[in-house]
Coordinates of C-alpha atoms in Angstrom, one line a residue:
Chain Y
M1 CA -25.8 28.2 0.2
A2 CA -22.2 28.5 -0.6
R3 CA -21.1 32.1 -0.6
A4 CA -19.1 33.7 -3.3
V5 CA -15.4 33.7 -2.5
P6 CA -13.4 36.8 -3.4
N7 CA -11.1 36.1 -6.4
S8 CA -8.1 37.4 -4.6
R9 CA -8.4 34.7 -2.0
K10 CA -9.1 32.1 -4.6
A11 CA -5.9 33.2 -6.4
I12 CA -3.8 32.8 -3.3
N13 CA -5.3 29.4 -2.6
T14 CA -4.5 28.4 -6.2
A15 CA -0.9 29.6 -6.1
V16 CA -0.2 27.8 -2.8
A17 CA -1.9 24.6 -3.8
W18 CA -0.3 24.4 -7.2
T19 CA 3.2 25.1 -5.8
I20 CA 2.8 22.3 -3.2
A21 CA 1.2 19.9 -5.7
I22 CA 4.0 20.4 -8.3
L23 CA 6.6 19.8 -5.6
I24 CA 5.0 16.6 -4.6
F25 CA 4.5 15.5 -8.2
F26 CA 8.0 16.6 -9.2
P27 CA 9.9 13.3 -8.6
I28 CA 7.4 11.5 -11.0
L29 CA 7.7 14.3 -13.6
W30 CA 11.5 14.2 -13.3
T31 CA 11.6 10.5 -13.8
V32 CA 9.4 10.7 -16.9
L33 CA 11.5 13.6 -18.4
T34 CA 14.8 11.8 -17.6
S35 CA 13.6 8.7 -19.4
F36 CA 13.7 10.7 -22.7
K37 CA 17.3 12.0 -22.1
T38 CA 20.6 10.4 -23.1
E39 CA 22.6 9.0 -20.1
A40 CA 25.0 11.9 -20.4
T41 CA 22.2 14.5 -20.3
A42 CA 20.6 12.7 -17.4
I43 CA 23.4 13.6 -15.1
A44 CA 24.3 17.0 -16.7
D45 CA 25.3 19.7 -14.3
P46 CA 23.4 22.0 -14.2
P47 CA 20.4 19.7 -14.8
V48 CA 18.4 20.3 -18.0
F49 CA 14.7 20.5 -17.6
L50 CA 13.0 20.5 -21.0
A51 CA 15.6 21.8 -23.5
F52 CA 17.3 18.6 -24.5
D53 CA 17.2 16.3 -27.5
W54 CA 14.4 13.9 -26.7
T55 CA 15.2 10.3 -27.4
L56 CA 13.5 7.0 -27.1
E57 CA 16.8 5.0 -27.0
N58 CA 16.4 4.2 -23.3
Y59 CA 13.2 2.4 -23.9
T60 CA 14.8 0.1 -26.4
A61 CA 17.9 -0.2 -24.2
V62 CA 15.8 -1.4 -21.3
Q63 CA 14.2 -4.1 -23.4
E64 CA 17.6 -5.3 -24.6
R65 CA 19.3 -5.2 -21.2
S66 CA 17.0 -7.9 -20.0
D67 CA 13.6 -8.9 -21.4
Y68 CA 11.6 -6.0 -20.0
F69 CA 8.3 -7.1 -21.5
R70 CA 8.4 -10.5 -19.9
H71 CA 8.5 -8.8 -16.5
F72 CA 5.8 -6.4 -17.6
W73 CA 3.7 -9.4 -18.7
N74 CA 4.4 -11.1 -15.4
S75 CA 3.0 -8.0 -13.6
V76 CA -0.1 -8.1 -15.8
V77 CA -0.7 -11.8 -15.3
I78 CA -0.1 -11.7 -11.6
S79 CA -2.2 -8.6 -10.8
L80 CA -5.1 -9.5 -13.1
G81 CA -5.0 -13.2 -12.2
S82 CA -5.0 -12.7 -8.4
T83 CA -7.7 -10.0 -8.7
I84 CA -10.0 -12.1 -10.8
I85 CA -9.7 -15.2 -8.8
G86 CA -10.2 -13.1 -5.7
L87 CA -13.4 -11.7 -7.1
I88 CA -14.7 -15.1 -8.0
I89 CA -14.2 -16.3 -4.4
A90 CA -15.3 -13.1 -2.8
I91 CA -18.4 -12.1 -4.8
P92 CA -20.6 -14.9 -3.5
A93 CA -19.4 -14.4 0.1
A94 CA -19.9 -10.6 0.1
W95 CA -23.3 -11.1 -1.6
A96 CA -24.5 -13.6 1.0
M97 CA -23.3 -11.4 3.9
A98 CA -24.9 -8.3 2.5
F99 CA -28.3 -9.8 1.6
V100 CA -28.7 -12.7 4.0
P101 CA -26.9 -11.4 7.1
G102 CA -26.8 -13.8 10.0
R103 CA -25.7 -13.6 13.6
Q104 CA -22.1 -14.4 12.7
T105 CA -21.8 -12.1 9.7
K106 CA -20.1 -9.4 11.6
N107 CA -17.7 -11.8 13.3
V108 CA -16.8 -13.4 10.0
L109 CA -16.1 -10.0 8.5
M110 CA -14.0 -8.9 11.4
W111 CA -12.1 -12.1 11.4
M112 CA -11.3 -11.7 7.7
L113 CA -10.0 -8.3 8.4
S114 CA -7.8 -9.6 11.1
T115 CA -6.0 -11.8 8.6
K116 CA -5.0 -8.6 6.8
M117 CA -3.3 -7.4 10.0
L118 CA -0.9 -10.3 10.0
P119 CA 2.6 -8.9 9.2
P120 CA 3.8 -10.8 6.1
V121 CA 7.2 -11.3 7.7
G122 CA 5.5 -13.4 10.4
V123 CA 4.7 -16.1 7.8
L124 CA 7.7 -15.6 5.5
V125 CA 9.7 -18.6 6.6
P126 CA 7.1 -21.3 6.3
L127 CA 5.7 -19.9 3.1
Y128 CA 9.2 -19.8 1.6
L129 CA 9.8 -23.4 2.6
I130 CA 6.4 -24.6 1.3
F131 CA 7.0 -22.8 -2.0
R132 CA 10.4 -24.3 -2.3
D133 CA 9.1 -27.8 -1.6
W134 CA 6.2 -27.5 -3.9
G135 CA 8.2 -26.0 -6.7
L136 CA 6.3 -22.7 -6.5
L137 CA 9.2 -20.5 -6.0
D138 CA 9.7 -18.1 -8.8
T139 CA 6.5 -19.1 -10.6
R140 CA 3.6 -16.8 -11.6
L141 CA 1.2 -19.3 -10.2
G142 CA 2.8 -19.1 -6.7
L143 CA 2.5 -15.3 -6.7
V144 CA -1.1 -15.4 -8.0
I145 CA -2.0 -17.6 -5.0
V146 CA -0.3 -15.5 -2.4
L147 CA -1.6 -12.2 -3.8
T148 CA -5.1 -13.6 -4.1
L149 CA -5.0 -14.5 -0.4
I150 CA -3.5 -11.3 0.9
N151 CA -6.0 -9.2 -1.0
L152 CA -9.1 -11.4 -0.5
P153 CA -10.1 -9.6 2.8
I154 CA -10.0 -6.2 1.1
I155 CA -12.0 -7.6 -1.8
V156 CA -14.7 -9.1 0.4
W157 CA -14.9 -5.9 2.5
M158 CA -15.1 -3.6 -0.4
L159 CA -17.8 -5.6 -2.2
Y160 CA -19.7 -5.9 1.1
T161 CA -19.8 -2.2 1.6
Y162 CA -21.0 -1.7 -2.0
F163 CA -23.6 -4.5 -1.9
R164 CA -25.0 -3.3 1.4
E165 CA -26.0 -0.1 -0.2
I166 CA -28.2 -1.9 -2.7
P167 CA -31.7 -1.4 -1.4
V168 CA -33.4 -4.7 -0.5
D169 CA -36.8 -3.2 -1.2
I170 CA -36.0 -3.3 -4.9
L171 CA -35.7 -7.1 -4.6
E172 CA -39.1 -7.4 -2.9
A173 CA -40.7 -5.2 -5.6
A174 CA -39.2 -7.5 -8.2
R175 CA -40.5 -10.5 -6.4
M176 CA -44.0 -9.0 -6.2
D177 CA -43.8 -8.5 -10.0
G178 CA -43.2 -12.2 -10.2
A179 CA -39.5 -12.3 -10.9
G180 CA -37.8 -15.6 -10.1
L181 CA -34.5 -15.9 -8.4
A182 CA -32.6 -16.1 -11.7
S183 CA -34.1 -13.1 -13.2
E184 CA -33.8 -11.2 -10.0
V185 CA -30.1 -11.8 -10.0
I186 CA -29.6 -11.1 -13.7
Y187 CA -31.9 -8.1 -14.2
V188 CA -32.0 -6.4 -10.8
L189 CA -29.0 -7.1 -8.7
T190 CA -26.2 -7.5 -11.3
P191 CA -26.7 -4.1 -12.9
M192 CA -26.7 -2.5 -9.5
A193 CA -23.6 -4.4 -8.4
V194 CA -21.4 -3.8 -11.4
P195 CA -20.1 -0.4 -10.4
G196 CA -19.0 -1.8 -7.0
I197 CA -17.4 -4.8 -8.6
A198 CA -15.6 -2.6 -11.2
S199 CA -14.2 -0.4 -8.5
T200 CA -13.0 -3.3 -6.4
L201 CA -11.3 -4.8 -9.5
L202 CA -9.5 -1.5 -10.2
L203 CA -8.3 -1.0 -6.7
N204 CA -7.1 -4.5 -6.3
I205 CA -5.2 -4.5 -9.6
I206 CA -3.4 -1.4 -8.3
L207 CA -2.6 -3.1 -4.9
A208 CA -1.4 -6.3 -6.6
W209 CA 0.7 -4.5 -9.2
N210 CA 2.6 -2.5 -6.5
E211 CA 2.9 -5.3 -3.9
A212 CA 6.6 -5.5 -3.0
F213 CA 7.1 -7.9 -0.2
W214 CA 6.1 -11.3 -1.6
T215 CA 7.1 -10.4 -5.1
L216 CA 10.6 -9.6 -3.9
N217 CA 11.0 -12.6 -1.7
L218 CA 9.4 -15.3 -3.8
T219 CA 10.6 -14.6 -7.3
A220 CA 13.9 -14.5 -9.1
A221 CA 14.7 -14.1 -12.8
N222 CA 11.6 -16.0 -14.2
A223 CA 8.4 -14.9 -12.6
A224 CA 9.6 -11.5 -11.3
P225 CA 7.0 -8.8 -11.9
L226 CA 8.1 -5.2 -12.4
T227 CA 8.4 -4.5 -8.6
A228 CA 11.1 -7.1 -8.3
F229 CA 12.6 -6.4 -11.7
I230 CA 13.1 -2.7 -11.0
A231 CA 14.9 -3.7 -7.8
S232 CA 17.7 -5.2 -10.0
Y233 CA 18.6 -1.5 -10.7
S234 CA 19.6 -1.1 -7.1
S235 CA 23.2 -2.2 -8.0
P236 CA 24.5 0.6 -10.2
E237 CA 26.0 -0.2 -13.5
G238 CA 27.8 2.7 -15.1
L239 CA 25.5 5.4 -16.3
F240 CA 22.0 4.2 -15.8
Y241 CA 19.7 7.0 -14.7
A242 CA 18.0 7.3 -18.0
K243 CA 17.4 3.6 -18.3
L244 CA 16.2 3.4 -14.7
S245 CA 13.8 6.2 -15.6
A246 CA 12.5 4.5 -18.7
A247 CA 12.0 1.2 -16.9
S248 CA 10.2 3.1 -14.0
T249 CA 8.0 5.2 -16.3
M250 CA 6.7 2.1 -18.1
A251 CA 6.2 0.4 -14.7
I252 CA 4.2 3.2 -13.1
A253 CA 2.3 4.7 -16.0
P254 CA -0.6 2.2 -16.4
I255 CA -1.2 2.1 -12.7
L256 CA -0.9 5.9 -12.2
I257 CA -3.6 6.4 -14.8
M258 CA -5.9 3.7 -13.2
G259 CA -5.2 5.3 -9.8
W260 CA -6.4 8.7 -11.0
F261 CA -9.7 7.2 -11.9
S262 CA -10.1 5.4 -8.6
Q263 CA -9.5 8.0 -6.0
K264 CA -12.9 7.6 -4.3
Q265 CA -12.7 3.8 -4.3
L266 CA -9.3 4.0 -2.8
V267 CA -10.6 5.7 0.3
R268 CA -13.4 3.2 0.8
G269 CA -11.3 0.1 0.0
L270 CA -8.3 1.0 2.1
T271 CA -10.2 2.1 5.2
F272 CA -12.5 -0.9 5.0
G273 CA -15.5 1.4 4.7
A274 CA -14.6 3.4 7.8
V275 CA -14.3 6.6 5.8
K276 CA -16.4 7.1 2.7
Chain X
M1 CA -37.0 -12.3 5.2
A2 CA -34.3 -14.8 5.2
T3 CA -35.5 -18.4 5.2
Q4 CA -33.9 -21.6 6.3
H5 CA -33.1 -22.3 2.7
S6 CA -31.4 -19.0 2.0
R7 CA -29.4 -19.3 5.2
A8 CA -27.9 -22.6 4.0
A9 CA -27.2 -21.1 0.6
A10 CA -25.5 -18.1 2.2
R11 CA -23.3 -20.4 4.3
F12 CA -22.3 -22.3 1.1
M13 CA -21.5 -19.0 -0.6
I14 CA -19.3 -17.7 2.2
A15 CA -17.5 -21.0 2.8
P16 CA -14.8 -20.8 0.1
S17 CA -13.6 -17.4 1.3
V18 CA -13.5 -18.6 4.9
I19 CA -11.8 -21.8 4.1
V20 CA -9.0 -20.4 2.0
L21 CA -8.3 -17.6 4.5
L22 CA -8.4 -20.1 7.4
L23 CA -5.8 -22.2 5.7
W24 CA -3.8 -19.2 4.8
M25 CA -3.8 -18.0 8.4
A26 CA -3.5 -21.2 10.3
V27 CA -1.0 -23.3 8.4
P28 CA 1.9 -20.9 8.0
L29 CA 1.2 -19.4 11.5
A30 CA 1.4 -22.8 13.1
L31 CA 4.6 -23.6 11.2
T32 CA 6.2 -20.3 12.2
L33 CA 5.4 -21.1 15.8
Y34 CA 6.7 -24.6 15.5
F35 CA 9.9 -23.6 13.7
S36 CA 10.6 -20.9 16.3
F37 CA 11.2 -23.7 18.9
L38 CA 13.6 -25.7 16.7
R39 CA 17.3 -25.3 15.9
Y40 CA 16.8 -25.2 12.2
N41 CA 19.3 -23.8 9.7
L42 CA 18.9 -24.4 6.0
L43 CA 22.7 -24.5 5.6
M44 CA 23.0 -27.3 8.1
P45 CA 20.9 -30.1 7.0
G46 CA 20.2 -32.9 9.4
E47 CA 18.1 -33.1 12.5
N48 CA 16.2 -30.1 13.8
P49 CA 16.1 -30.6 17.5
F50 CA 13.6 -28.9 19.8
V51 CA 15.4 -26.1 21.7
G52 CA 12.7 -24.5 23.7
W53 CA 13.0 -20.7 24.0
E54 CA 16.6 -20.6 22.8
N55 CA 15.8 -18.9 19.5
Y56 CA 13.7 -16.3 21.3
S57 CA 16.4 -15.5 23.8
Y58 CA 19.0 -15.3 21.0
F59 CA 16.8 -13.0 18.9
L60 CA 15.7 -10.8 21.8
T61 CA 19.1 -10.3 23.2
D62 CA 20.8 -9.7 19.8
P63 CA 21.9 -6.1 19.8
A64 CA 20.5 -5.9 16.3
F65 CA 17.0 -6.6 17.7
Q66 CA 17.1 -3.5 20.0
T67 CA 18.3 -1.4 17.1
A68 CA 15.6 -2.8 14.9
I69 CA 12.9 -2.1 17.4
V70 CA 14.1 1.5 17.8
N71 CA 14.4 1.9 14.0
T72 CA 10.9 0.5 13.5
L73 CA 9.5 3.0 16.0
I74 CA 11.4 5.9 14.4
L75 CA 10.2 4.8 11.0
V76 CA 6.5 4.4 12.0
L77 CA 6.3 7.5 14.2
G78 CA 8.4 9.7 11.9
V79 CA 6.3 8.8 8.9
L80 CA 3.0 9.2 10.9
F81 CA 4.1 12.6 12.2
I82 CA 4.9 13.9 8.7
T83 CA 2.0 12.4 6.8
V84 CA -0.7 13.2 9.4
L85 CA 0.4 16.8 9.9
G86 CA 1.0 17.3 6.2
G87 CA -2.2 15.5 5.3
I88 CA -4.3 17.7 7.6
G89 CA -2.6 20.8 6.1
L90 CA -3.2 19.6 2.5
A91 CA -6.8 18.5 3.2
V92 CA -7.6 22.0 4.6
L93 CA -5.9 23.6 1.7
L94 CA -7.5 21.4 -1.1
D95 CA -10.9 21.9 0.5
Q96 CA -10.6 25.7 -0.3
P97 CA -12.0 27.1 -3.5
M98 CA -9.4 27.4 -6.2
W99 CA -8.8 27.0 -9.9
G100 CA -7.7 23.5 -11.2
T101 CA -8.7 21.5 -8.1
G102 CA -8.9 18.3 -10.2
I103 CA -5.4 18.5 -11.5
V104 CA -4.0 19.6 -8.1
R105 CA -5.6 16.5 -6.5
I106 CA -4.3 14.2 -9.2
M107 CA -0.7 15.5 -8.7
V108 CA -0.9 15.2 -4.9
I109 CA -2.2 11.6 -4.8
S110 CA 0.1 10.3 -7.6
P111 CA 3.0 9.2 -5.4
F112 CA 0.7 6.6 -3.8
F113 CA 0.5 4.7 -7.0
V114 CA 4.2 4.5 -7.6
M115 CA 5.5 1.1 -6.7
P116 CA 7.8 1.1 -3.7
T117 CA 10.9 -0.1 -5.5
V118 CA 10.5 2.6 -8.1
S119 CA 10.1 5.4 -5.6
A120 CA 12.9 4.2 -3.5
L121 CA 15.3 3.9 -6.4
V122 CA 14.3 7.2 -8.0
W123 CA 14.9 9.1 -4.7
K124 CA 18.1 7.2 -4.0
N125 CA 19.7 7.8 -7.3
M126 CA 18.2 10.9 -8.9
F127 CA 17.7 13.0 -5.8
M128 CA 19.8 11.8 -2.9
N129 CA 22.9 10.6 -4.7
P130 CA 25.8 12.8 -3.4
V131 CA 27.4 13.1 -6.9
N132 CA 24.7 13.2 -9.5
G133 CA 21.5 13.8 -7.4
L134 CA 19.4 16.9 -7.7
F135 CA 19.9 17.6 -4.0
A136 CA 23.7 17.6 -4.5
F137 CA 23.2 20.1 -7.3
L138 CA 21.0 22.3 -5.2
A139 CA 23.5 22.2 -2.3
G140 CA 26.1 23.2 -4.8
T141 CA 24.3 26.2 -6.1
F142 CA 24.0 27.4 -2.5
G143 CA 27.7 26.8 -1.9
M144 CA 27.1 23.9 0.5
A145 CA 28.9 20.5 0.4
P146 CA 26.7 17.7 -0.9
F147 CA 25.2 15.5 1.7
D148 CA 25.3 11.7 1.4
F149 CA 21.8 11.1 2.6
L150 CA 21.7 7.3 2.6
T151 CA 25.1 6.9 4.3
Q152 CA 25.0 9.7 6.8
A153 CA 21.3 9.7 7.6
P154 CA 19.9 6.4 6.3
L155 CA 16.9 6.1 8.5
A156 CA 15.9 9.8 8.1
S157 CA 16.2 9.4 4.4
I158 CA 14.0 6.4 4.3
V159 CA 11.5 8.2 6.5
G160 CA 11.5 10.9 3.9
I161 CA 10.9 8.5 1.0
V162 CA 8.2 6.6 2.7
S163 CA 6.5 9.8 3.8
W164 CA 6.4 10.9 0.2
Q165 CA 4.6 7.6 -0.6
W166 CA 2.0 7.9 2.2
L167 CA 1.3 11.6 2.3
P168 CA -1.2 11.2 -0.6
F169 CA -3.0 8.5 1.3
A170 CA -3.4 10.6 4.5
T171 CA -4.4 13.6 2.4
L172 CA -7.0 11.7 0.3
I173 CA -8.7 10.2 3.4
L174 CA -8.7 13.4 5.4
L175 CA -9.9 15.4 2.4
T176 CA -12.8 12.9 1.9
A177 CA -13.7 13.3 5.6
M178 CA -13.4 17.1 5.4
Q179 CA -15.8 17.2 2.5
S180 CA -18.5 15.6 4.6
L181 CA -18.4 18.5 7.0
D182 CA -21.6 20.5 7.0
S183 CA -20.7 23.9 5.5
E184 CA -23.5 25.7 7.2
Q185 CA -21.9 25.1 10.5
L186 CA -18.7 26.7 9.3
E187 CA -20.6 29.7 7.9
A188 CA -22.6 30.1 11.1
A189 CA -19.2 30.2 13.0
E190 CA -17.9 32.7 10.6
M191 CA -20.9 35.0 11.0
D192 CA -20.4 34.8 14.7
G193 CA -16.9 36.1 14.2
A194 CA -14.9 33.0 14.7
S195 CA -11.4 33.4 13.2
A196 CA -10.0 31.0 10.6
W197 CA -7.9 29.4 13.2
S198 CA -10.7 28.8 15.7
R199 CA -12.9 27.4 12.9
F200 CA -10.1 25.0 12.1
W201 CA -9.4 24.2 15.8
Y202 CA -12.9 23.9 17.1
I203 CA -14.9 22.6 14.1
K204 CA -12.7 21.1 11.4
L205 CA -10.2 19.3 13.5
P206 CA -12.7 17.6 15.8
H207 CA -14.6 16.6 12.7
L208 CA -11.5 15.0 11.3
A209 CA -10.6 13.1 14.6
R210 CA -12.1 9.8 13.5
A211 CA -10.5 9.9 10.0
I212 CA -7.2 10.8 11.6
T213 CA -7.4 7.8 13.9
V214 CA -8.2 5.5 10.9
V215 CA -5.2 7.0 9.0
V216 CA -2.9 6.4 11.9
L217 CA -4.0 2.9 12.5
I218 CA -4.0 1.7 8.9
Q219 CA -0.7 3.4 8.1
T220 CA 0.8 1.8 11.2
I221 CA -0.1 -1.7 10.0
F222 CA 1.6 -1.0 6.6
L223 CA 4.5 0.9 8.1
L224 CA 5.4 -1.9 10.5
S225 CA 6.1 -4.0 7.4
I226 CA 8.2 -1.5 5.4
F227 CA 10.6 -3.7 3.4
A228 CA 11.2 -2.9 -0.3
E229 CA 12.3 0.6 0.4
I230 CA 15.0 -0.6 2.8
L231 CA 16.1 -3.5 0.6
V232 CA 16.8 -1.3 -2.5
T233 CA 18.2 1.7 -0.8
T234 CA 20.4 0.7 2.1
N235 CA 20.1 -3.1 2.6
G236 CA 19.4 -2.2 6.2
G237 CA 22.8 -0.5 6.6
P238 CA 25.3 0.9 7.1
G239 CA 25.6 -1.8 9.7
T240 CA 22.1 -2.1 11.1
A241 CA 21.5 1.6 11.0
S242 CA 18.3 1.3 8.9
T243 CA 17.3 -2.3 9.8
N244 CA 13.7 -2.5 11.0
L245 CA 12.1 -5.5 12.5
T246 CA 10.7 -6.8 9.1
Y247 CA 14.1 -6.5 7.5
L248 CA 15.9 -8.1 10.4
V249 CA 13.6 -11.2 10.2
Y250 CA 14.1 -11.3 6.5
A251 CA 17.9 -11.2 7.0
E252 CA 17.8 -13.9 9.6
S253 CA 15.6 -16.2 7.5
L254 CA 16.6 -15.7 3.9
L255 CA 20.2 -14.3 4.1
R256 CA 21.5 -16.2 7.1
F257 CA 19.1 -19.1 6.5
D258 CA 18.4 -19.4 10.2
V259 CA 14.9 -20.6 10.0
G260 CA 14.6 -21.0 13.8
T261 CA 15.6 -17.5 14.8
G262 CA 13.8 -16.0 11.8
S263 CA 10.6 -17.7 12.9
A264 CA 11.1 -16.5 16.5
G265 CA 11.5 -13.0 15.1
G266 CA 8.3 -13.5 13.0
V267 CA 6.4 -14.3 16.1
V268 CA 7.6 -11.2 17.8
A269 CA 6.6 -9.1 14.8
I270 CA 3.1 -10.7 14.9
I271 CA 2.7 -9.8 18.5
L272 CA 3.7 -6.2 17.9
A273 CA 1.3 -5.9 14.9
N274 CA -1.5 -7.4 16.9
I275 CA -1.3 -4.7 19.6
V276 CA -2.0 -2.1 16.9
A277 CA -4.5 -4.3 15.1
I278 CA -6.8 -4.7 18.2
F279 CA -7.4 -0.9 18.3
L280 CA -8.0 -0.7 14.6
M281 CA -10.4 -3.6 14.6
R282 CA -12.4 -1.9 17.4
M283 CA -12.7 1.3 15.4
I284 CA -13.8 -0.5 12.2
G285 CA -16.1 -2.8 14.2
K286 CA -18.0 0.1 15.7
N287 CA -18.5 1.5 12.2
L288 CA -20.1 -1.7 11.1
D289 CA -22.9 -1.4 13.7
A290 CA -23.7 2.1 12.6

């Protein structure tokens, strides 16, 4: 039984928590607000918080400066592509390990995890040279391949922790009722596995969207997703805060919203099931 | 019960994942090792003779290497210190009853979803810039001279930016762990007259121990490879003041095109990461048996 908490204490908690939360969130809020200012207002002294003439001009300026939506599209293709290919490879593996565990299952899982511990910089040189020789540098295909591989261990692990929670008794019950393997998979297992697969999909799109080692090192003008494109704002060019903010806002908004919906899965996915 | 037949099918289903990961691991790794023993510079085409440990002795005795190791340690330990302490504090706070928990949680975890290049550039320009940044304005209102963060304290500034990105991760994991704490135990302690502090110190903190270890290990793996934040804020500078091991290897390989030395550096990075990885793997492996 949870006891009633006096309202005064609840009020103090609320005040403290909201203050801290707003401070933490402030840089994001400030970026979004700045994206609607003119460049002059963006650096106004003293800074203006809300009372300014809201404008959308930065969003068009960003598109004109260099084809913003191509980079946005690159991000979409690369993160979705690598996640979906990863799922196609990983689902059978996770499925088999969860439902037909053998003596080696644990070792295989641990070994897969160990590939994730490899620092990317340790294989930067050969990968760069292989990509150069095979004409994969600055292509979306190249990045899809790399991101599929670096996220595959996380995908297998997440799916495994979800599949393992599906009670095997249900399968036996279905078998007793005369279900064949096909109908077992279609009518019994799939509906129970879909939430886990969806969560894995969501988390991996987020990870792939924000990946910023390989995207920066293996792309240039053509295949650069938003992570690499935004980096081009690191060399200042006159007044650019409002344009930087507009480009940033569009880059983070879709993922931020997906992230809000996947808090729980994030914990499971990023700790490899060690914290649930 | 698994049959012979289903075992074969299982192996067949696992094979693709294992094969692609094996290729992904083995081929580049073998090449890195191989290159690390060659004199191999992309700007000097021609033969790439075997030079033994030369690249290693060059890389390891380079003063930039020692700086990079120290910087890597400061970066990892600094961010861990801030995010773990902050994460524990926030987890305890967010676990309390309050109004608007959902929105508070969303605001606190948001920085984690911001891509590294965006957070680094936003902090660099809109906050830390000594002329137009918000911090400079704040300093001005208090009558202080503006501080050029990324020039005068580049590493500390990067620690700050990266901590902002990872604090949500620590908070979220520790909060999840906190919520699995049995509330009856806490209530019993309270009835027995335990103060808020001793409830935290003797019940909550020990309960969080495992999750804290997981946070420390996982963050360490990622923090050893911090790259984008350095690239877009300081380029490792001024000089090598904010160059970590990852950035140094990148600079050797793709800026100076010295494949041999870069590869030797890559091997050093792998060895360092493995030391951490061994502990993390043990923790996760134990959990798998449970």
